[in-house]
Coordinates of C-alpha atoms and ligand atoms in Angstrom, one line a residue:
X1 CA -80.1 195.0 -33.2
X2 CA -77.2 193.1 -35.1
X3 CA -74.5 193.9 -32.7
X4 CA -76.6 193.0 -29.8
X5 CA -75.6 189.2 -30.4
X6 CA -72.0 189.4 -30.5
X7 CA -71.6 191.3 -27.9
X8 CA -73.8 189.1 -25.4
X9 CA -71.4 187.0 -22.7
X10 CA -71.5 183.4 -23.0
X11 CA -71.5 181.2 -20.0
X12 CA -73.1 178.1 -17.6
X13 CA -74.0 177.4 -14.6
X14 CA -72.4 174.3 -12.4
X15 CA -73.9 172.9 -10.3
X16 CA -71.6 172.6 -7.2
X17 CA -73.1 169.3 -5.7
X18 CA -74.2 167.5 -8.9
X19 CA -70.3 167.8 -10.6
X20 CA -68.8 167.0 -7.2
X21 CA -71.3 163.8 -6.3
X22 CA -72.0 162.9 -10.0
X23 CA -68.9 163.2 -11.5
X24 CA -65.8 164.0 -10.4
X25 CA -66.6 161.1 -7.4
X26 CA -67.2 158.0 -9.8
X27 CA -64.7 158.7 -12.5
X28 CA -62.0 159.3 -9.4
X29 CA -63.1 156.3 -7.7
X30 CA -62.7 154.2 -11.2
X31 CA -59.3 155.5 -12.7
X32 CA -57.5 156.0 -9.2
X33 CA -56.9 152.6 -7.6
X34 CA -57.2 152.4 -4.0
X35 CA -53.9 150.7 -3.4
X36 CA -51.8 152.9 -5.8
X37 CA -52.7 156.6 -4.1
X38 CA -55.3 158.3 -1.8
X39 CA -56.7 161.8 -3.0
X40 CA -58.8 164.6 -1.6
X41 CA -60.6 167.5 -3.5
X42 CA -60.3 170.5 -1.9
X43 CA -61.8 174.1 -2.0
X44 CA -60.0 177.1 -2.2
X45 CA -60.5 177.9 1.4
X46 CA -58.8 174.1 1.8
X47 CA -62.1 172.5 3.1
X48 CA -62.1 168.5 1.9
X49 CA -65.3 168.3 -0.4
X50 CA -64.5 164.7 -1.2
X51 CA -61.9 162.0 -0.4
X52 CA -60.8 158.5 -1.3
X53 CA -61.2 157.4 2.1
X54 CA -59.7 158.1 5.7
X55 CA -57.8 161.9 5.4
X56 CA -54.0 161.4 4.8
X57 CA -51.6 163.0 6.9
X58 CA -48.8 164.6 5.3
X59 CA -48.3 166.3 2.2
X60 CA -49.8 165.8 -1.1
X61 CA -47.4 164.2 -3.6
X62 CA -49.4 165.7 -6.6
X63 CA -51.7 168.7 -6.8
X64 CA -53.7 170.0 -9.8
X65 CA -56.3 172.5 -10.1
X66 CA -59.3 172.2 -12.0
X67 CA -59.6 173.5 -15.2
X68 CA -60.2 177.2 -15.4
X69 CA -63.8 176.8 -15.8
X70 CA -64.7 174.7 -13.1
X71 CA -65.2 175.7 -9.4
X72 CA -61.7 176.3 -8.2
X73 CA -61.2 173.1 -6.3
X74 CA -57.8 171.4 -6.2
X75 CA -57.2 167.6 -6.1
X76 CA -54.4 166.3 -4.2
X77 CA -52.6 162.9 -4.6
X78 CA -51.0 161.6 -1.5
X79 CA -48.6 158.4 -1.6
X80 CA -50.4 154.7 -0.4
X81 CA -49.6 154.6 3.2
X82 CA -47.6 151.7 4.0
X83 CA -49.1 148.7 4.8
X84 CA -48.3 147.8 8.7
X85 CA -46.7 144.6 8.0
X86 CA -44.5 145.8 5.3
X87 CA -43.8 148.8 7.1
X88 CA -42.9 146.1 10.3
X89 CA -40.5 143.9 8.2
X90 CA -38.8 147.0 7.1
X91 CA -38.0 148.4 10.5
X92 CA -34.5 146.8 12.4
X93 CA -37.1 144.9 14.7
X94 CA -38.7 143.3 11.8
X95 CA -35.1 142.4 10.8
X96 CA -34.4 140.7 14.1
X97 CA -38.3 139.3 13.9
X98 CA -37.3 137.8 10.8
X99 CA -33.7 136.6 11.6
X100 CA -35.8 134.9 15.3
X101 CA -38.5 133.2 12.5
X102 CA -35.6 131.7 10.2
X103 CA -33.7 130.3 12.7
X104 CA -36.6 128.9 14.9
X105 CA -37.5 127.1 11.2
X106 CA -34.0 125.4 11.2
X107 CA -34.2 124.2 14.7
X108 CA -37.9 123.1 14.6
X109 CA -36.9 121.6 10.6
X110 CA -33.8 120.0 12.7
X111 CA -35.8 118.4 15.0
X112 CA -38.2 116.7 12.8
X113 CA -35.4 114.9 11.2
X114 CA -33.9 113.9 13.9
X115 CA -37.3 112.7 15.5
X116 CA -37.9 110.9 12.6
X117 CA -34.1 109.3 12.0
X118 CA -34.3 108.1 15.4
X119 CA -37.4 106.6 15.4
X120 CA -37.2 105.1 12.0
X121 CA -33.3 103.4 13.6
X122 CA -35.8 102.3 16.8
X123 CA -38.4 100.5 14.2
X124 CA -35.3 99.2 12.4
X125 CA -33.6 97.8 16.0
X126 CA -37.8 96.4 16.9
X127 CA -37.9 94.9 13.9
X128 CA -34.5 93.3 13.8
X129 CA -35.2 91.9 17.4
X130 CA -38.5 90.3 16.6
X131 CA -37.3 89.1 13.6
X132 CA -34.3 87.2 15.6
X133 CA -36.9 86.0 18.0
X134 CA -39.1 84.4 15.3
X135 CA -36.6 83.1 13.5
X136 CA -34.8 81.0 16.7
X137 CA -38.3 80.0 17.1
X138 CA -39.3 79.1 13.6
X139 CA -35.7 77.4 13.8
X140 CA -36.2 75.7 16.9
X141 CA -39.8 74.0 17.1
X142 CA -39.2 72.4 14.0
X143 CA -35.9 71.3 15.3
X144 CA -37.6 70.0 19.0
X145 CA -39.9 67.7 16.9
X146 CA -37.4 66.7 14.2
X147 CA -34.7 65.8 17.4
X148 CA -38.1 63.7 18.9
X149 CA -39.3 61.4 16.1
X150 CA -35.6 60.4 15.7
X151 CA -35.0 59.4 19.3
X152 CA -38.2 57.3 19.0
X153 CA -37.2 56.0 15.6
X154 CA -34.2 55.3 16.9
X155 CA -35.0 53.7 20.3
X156 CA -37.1 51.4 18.4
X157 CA -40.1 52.5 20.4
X158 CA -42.6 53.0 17.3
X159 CA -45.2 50.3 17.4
X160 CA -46.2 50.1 13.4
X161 CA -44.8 50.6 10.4
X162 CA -48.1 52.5 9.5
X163 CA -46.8 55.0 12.0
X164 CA -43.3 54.9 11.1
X165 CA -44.4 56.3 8.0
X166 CA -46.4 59.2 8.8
X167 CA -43.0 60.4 11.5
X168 CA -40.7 60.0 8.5
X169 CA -43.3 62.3 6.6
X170 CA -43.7 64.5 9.2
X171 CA -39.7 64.7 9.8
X172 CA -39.4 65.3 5.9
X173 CA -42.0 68.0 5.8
X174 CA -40.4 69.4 9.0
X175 CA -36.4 69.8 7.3
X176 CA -37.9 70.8 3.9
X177 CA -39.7 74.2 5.9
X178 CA -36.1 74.8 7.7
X179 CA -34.8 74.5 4.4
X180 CA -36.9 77.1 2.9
X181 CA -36.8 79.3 5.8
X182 CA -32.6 79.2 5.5
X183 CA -33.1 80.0 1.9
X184 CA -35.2 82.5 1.9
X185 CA -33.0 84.3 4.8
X186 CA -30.2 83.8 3.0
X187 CA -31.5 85.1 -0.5
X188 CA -33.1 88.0 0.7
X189 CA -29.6 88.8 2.6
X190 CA -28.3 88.7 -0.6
X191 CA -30.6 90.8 -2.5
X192 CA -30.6 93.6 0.0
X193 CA -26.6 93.5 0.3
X194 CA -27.1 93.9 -3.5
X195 CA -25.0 90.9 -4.0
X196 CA -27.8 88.1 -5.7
X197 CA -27.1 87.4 -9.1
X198 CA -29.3 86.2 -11.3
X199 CA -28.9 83.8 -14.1
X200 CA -32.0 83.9 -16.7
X201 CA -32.3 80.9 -19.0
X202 CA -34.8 80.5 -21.3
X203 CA -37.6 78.1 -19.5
X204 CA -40.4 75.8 -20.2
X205 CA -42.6 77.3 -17.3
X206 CA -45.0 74.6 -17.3
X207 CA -42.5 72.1 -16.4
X208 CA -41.0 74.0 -13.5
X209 CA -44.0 74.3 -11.9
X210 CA -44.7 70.7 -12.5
X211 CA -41.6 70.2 -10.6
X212 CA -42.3 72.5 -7.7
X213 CA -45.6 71.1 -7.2
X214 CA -44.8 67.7 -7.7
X215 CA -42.3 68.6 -4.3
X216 CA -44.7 70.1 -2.6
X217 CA -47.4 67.8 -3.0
X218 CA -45.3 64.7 -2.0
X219 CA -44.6 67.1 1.3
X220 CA -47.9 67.7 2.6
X221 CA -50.0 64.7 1.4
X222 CA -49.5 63.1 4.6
X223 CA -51.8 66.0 5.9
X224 CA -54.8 65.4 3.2
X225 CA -53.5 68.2 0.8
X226 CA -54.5 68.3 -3.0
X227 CA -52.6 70.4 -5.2
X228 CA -54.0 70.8 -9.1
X229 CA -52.1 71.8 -11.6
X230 CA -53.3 73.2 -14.6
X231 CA -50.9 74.6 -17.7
X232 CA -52.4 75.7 -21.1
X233 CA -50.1 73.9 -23.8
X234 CA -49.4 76.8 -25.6
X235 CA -46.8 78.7 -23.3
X236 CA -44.0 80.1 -24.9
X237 CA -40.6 79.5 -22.8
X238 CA -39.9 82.3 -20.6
X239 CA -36.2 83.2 -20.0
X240 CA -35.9 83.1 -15.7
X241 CA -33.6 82.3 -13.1
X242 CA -34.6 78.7 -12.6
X243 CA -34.1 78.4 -8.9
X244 CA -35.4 81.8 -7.6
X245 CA -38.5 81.6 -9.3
X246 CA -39.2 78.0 -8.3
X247 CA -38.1 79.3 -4.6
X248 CA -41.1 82.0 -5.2
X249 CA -43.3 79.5 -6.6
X250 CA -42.5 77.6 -3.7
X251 CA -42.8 80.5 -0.9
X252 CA -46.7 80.8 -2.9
X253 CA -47.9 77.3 -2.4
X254 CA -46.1 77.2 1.1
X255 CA -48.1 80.0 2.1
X256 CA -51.9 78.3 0.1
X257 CA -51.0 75.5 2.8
X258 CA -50.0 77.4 5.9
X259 CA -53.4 79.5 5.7
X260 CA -55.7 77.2 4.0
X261 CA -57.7 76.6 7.4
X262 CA -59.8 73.6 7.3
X263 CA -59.6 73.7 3.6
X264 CA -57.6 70.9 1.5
X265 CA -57.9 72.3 -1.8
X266 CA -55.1 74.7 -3.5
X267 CA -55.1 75.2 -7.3
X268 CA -52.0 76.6 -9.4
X269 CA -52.5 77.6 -13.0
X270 CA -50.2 79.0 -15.9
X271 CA -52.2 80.7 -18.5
X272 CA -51.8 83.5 -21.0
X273 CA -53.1 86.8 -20.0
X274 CA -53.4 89.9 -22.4
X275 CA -49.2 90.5 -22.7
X276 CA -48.3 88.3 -19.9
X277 CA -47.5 84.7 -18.9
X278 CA -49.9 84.2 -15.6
X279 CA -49.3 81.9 -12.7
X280 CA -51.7 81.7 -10.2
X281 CA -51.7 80.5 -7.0
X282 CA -55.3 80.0 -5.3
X283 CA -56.2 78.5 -1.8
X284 CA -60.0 78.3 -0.4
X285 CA -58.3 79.3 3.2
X286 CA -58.4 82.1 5.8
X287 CA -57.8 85.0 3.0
X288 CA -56.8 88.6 3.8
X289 CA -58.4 91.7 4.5
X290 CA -58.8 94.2 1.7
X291 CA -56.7 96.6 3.9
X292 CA -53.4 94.3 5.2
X293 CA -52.8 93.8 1.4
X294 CA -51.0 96.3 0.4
X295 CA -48.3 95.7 3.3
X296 CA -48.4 91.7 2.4
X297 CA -44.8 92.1 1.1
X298 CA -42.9 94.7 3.6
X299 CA -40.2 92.9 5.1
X300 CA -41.3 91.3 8.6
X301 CA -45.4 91.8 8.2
X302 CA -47.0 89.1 9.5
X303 CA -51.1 89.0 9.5
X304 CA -52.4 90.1 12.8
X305 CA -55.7 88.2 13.1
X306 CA -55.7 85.2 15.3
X307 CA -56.1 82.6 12.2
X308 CA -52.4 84.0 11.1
X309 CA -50.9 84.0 14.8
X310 CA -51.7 80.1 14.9
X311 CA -50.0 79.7 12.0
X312 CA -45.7 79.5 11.9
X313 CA -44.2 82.1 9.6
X314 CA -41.5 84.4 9.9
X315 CA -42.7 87.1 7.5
X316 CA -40.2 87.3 4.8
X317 CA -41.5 84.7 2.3
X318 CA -44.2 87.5 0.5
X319 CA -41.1 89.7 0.3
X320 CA -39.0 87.7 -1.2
X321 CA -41.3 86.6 -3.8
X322 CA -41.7 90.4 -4.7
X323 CA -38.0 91.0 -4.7
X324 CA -37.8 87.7 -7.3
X325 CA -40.8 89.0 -9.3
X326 CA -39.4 92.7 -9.7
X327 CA -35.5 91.2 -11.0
X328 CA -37.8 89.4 -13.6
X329 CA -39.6 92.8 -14.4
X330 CA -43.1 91.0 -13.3
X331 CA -46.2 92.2 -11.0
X332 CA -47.3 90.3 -8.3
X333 CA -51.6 90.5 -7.8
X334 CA -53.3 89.4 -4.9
X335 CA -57.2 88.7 -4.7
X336 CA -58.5 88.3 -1.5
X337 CA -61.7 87.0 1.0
X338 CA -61.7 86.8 4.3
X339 CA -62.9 83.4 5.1
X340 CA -63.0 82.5 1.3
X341 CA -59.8 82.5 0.2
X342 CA -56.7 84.0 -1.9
X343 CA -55.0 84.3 -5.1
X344 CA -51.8 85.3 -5.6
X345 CA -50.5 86.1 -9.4
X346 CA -47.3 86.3 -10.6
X347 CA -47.5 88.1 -14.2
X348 CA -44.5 88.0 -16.0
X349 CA -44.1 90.0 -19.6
X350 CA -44.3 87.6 -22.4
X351 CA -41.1 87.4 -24.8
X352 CA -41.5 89.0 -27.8
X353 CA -43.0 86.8 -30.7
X354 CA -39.7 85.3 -32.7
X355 CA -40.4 85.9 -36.6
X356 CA -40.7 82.8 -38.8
Ligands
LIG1 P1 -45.2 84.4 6.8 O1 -46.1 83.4 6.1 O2 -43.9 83.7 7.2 O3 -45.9 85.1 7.9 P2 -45.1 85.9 4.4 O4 -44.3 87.0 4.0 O5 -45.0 84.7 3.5 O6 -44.7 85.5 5.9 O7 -46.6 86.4 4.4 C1 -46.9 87.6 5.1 C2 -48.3 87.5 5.6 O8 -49.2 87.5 4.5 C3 -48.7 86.3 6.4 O9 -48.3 86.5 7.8 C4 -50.2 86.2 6.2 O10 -50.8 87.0 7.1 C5 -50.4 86.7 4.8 N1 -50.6 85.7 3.8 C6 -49.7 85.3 2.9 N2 -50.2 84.3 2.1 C7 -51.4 84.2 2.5 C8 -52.5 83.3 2.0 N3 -52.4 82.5 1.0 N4 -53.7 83.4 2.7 C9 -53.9 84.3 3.7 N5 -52.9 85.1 4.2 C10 -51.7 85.1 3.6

């Protein structure tokens, strides 16, 4: 029967569940992103035969039947539903919320800075009121014992001349330390008012530090110091302000004596290191701990340990040096032991080689 085939009705069979579950789910649930729009699939008798999650409320934004073939099921697109914080900001409360948050920000951003200004003036006015305390005092013990041996001098009432000696040291060492002390006050006035010039000449370093040591030396001899001085012959000059870097040089060795302890020994070296022209200040005293270092050179810091109380100081001679060593565009490095000692090196940037 020819005809028989040509006349026979094509068709399948769907299978309800499988296409719902096994296809139209997954591929939904890929090209459909959650946040962008929910979606239902509904019958024709508007029963929900699958959805994207919780049912929407509301009306669908987007429907579309199935193709003719399928079941007759329609799927529905509804809007994202606002988030509930977006959807909070957006309302005139949120506005007000909002408005509240900012201006709470100024007040509490307010606040901090005027916490901090006012406590940062109060460390200032501290600072400035221990710093006049130990300075009358740095000023005046010296001066008591200075005013003392002269009244004995003077009254004749000195037995030996051995003895008359060692006060004329001791009064000597005593008005060379006031001396530094004015100078380094009234240097680092200067270079904080932004008013210390400096005059750079070029500078056989060796033989300034000859010179500073040779001062020192003759200062505290009386009190069993040795000072060595080693500088390699092959320095080339160095173009510095003569007088404020034998005033750091000075502060250094001042500072080898002061916290030597029991020690006697203190060593300062030039020497060429890598690019720079070295000079190194070492003592065998009471040292540093690894953790006051880095505040050596603020302005008023003083070392807190007993050894350093003992000791007279006024904690402005490490900051000077620094402010000297930075105008000459050097570092300043400090190695340091507790109980074995310190060096402190000035490293200065070598001039660049003259052609021949
Ligand atoms: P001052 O000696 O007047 O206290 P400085 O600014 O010169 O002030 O030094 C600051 C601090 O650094 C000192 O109080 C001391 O604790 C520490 N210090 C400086 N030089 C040495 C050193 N050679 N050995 C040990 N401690 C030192």
């Amino acid at each position: 029967m020819p005809g028989a085939a040509a006349e026979a009705a094509w068709g399948f069979i769907v299978n309800a569940d499988r296409l719902r579950e096994d296809i139209v789910k997954p591929a939904l649930l890929e090209h459909v992103p959650s946040d962008a729009a929910t979606w239902t699939v509904r019958a024709r008798d508007g029963a929900v035969l699958l959805s994207s999650g919780s049912l929407p409320s509301g009306p669908a934004a987007f429907t579309a039947n199935f193709a003719a073939k399928f079941p007759d099921w329609a799927l529905e697109f509804y809007p994202p539903p606002p988030r509930l914080i977006q959807a909070f900001l957006i309302s005139r409360q949120g506005l007000y919320f909002l408005i509240f948050v900012l201006i709470a920000g100024i007040l509490v951003f307010g606040l901090v800075l005027t916490i901090r200004s006012v406590s940062h003036e109060l460390e200032l006015a501290r600072m400035k009121s221990d710093f006049v305390s130990t300075v009358s005092h740095e000023f005046k013990s010296p001066l008591t014992s200075i005013r003392q041996l002269a009244e004995m001098l003077q009254s004749g009432r000195v037995p030996s001349e051995e003895r008359r000696q060692k006060y004329y040291d001791v009064l000597l060492e005593q008005s060379e330390r006031l001396a530094l002390l004015t100078d380094n006050i009234l240097s680092l006035a200067k270079i904080e008012a932004g008013r210390a010039e400096f005059a750079f000449a070029r500078t056989d370093v060796s033989a300034l530090l000859s010179e500073v040591v040779t001062a020192i030396q003759d200062r505290v001899r009386h009190e069993g110091f040795a000072i060595e001085l080693e500088a390699a012959a092959a320095l080339p000059p160095l173009a510095v302000d003569r007088t404020a870097l034998s005033q750091a040089l000075t502060n250094l060795i001042d500072n080898a004596v002061k916290y030597s302890g029991d020690s006697r020994k203190i060593s300062v070296r030039a020497y060429l290191e890598g690019e720079d022209i070295a000079i190194a200040v070492r003592d065998f005293g009471i040292g540093v701990k690894k953790e006051d270092i880095p505040r050596l050179f603020e302005r008023f810091y003083r070392g807190g340990d007993e050894l350093t109380r003992t000791v007279k100081g006024s904690g402005l001679g490490l900051t000077l040096v620094k402010e000297i060593v930075d105008a000459h565009r050097g570092r300043i490095r400090v190695e340091s032991e507790p109980g074995k000692g310190s060096v402190f090196t000035i490293l200065m940037p070598r001039p660049p080689r003259e052609e021949p």
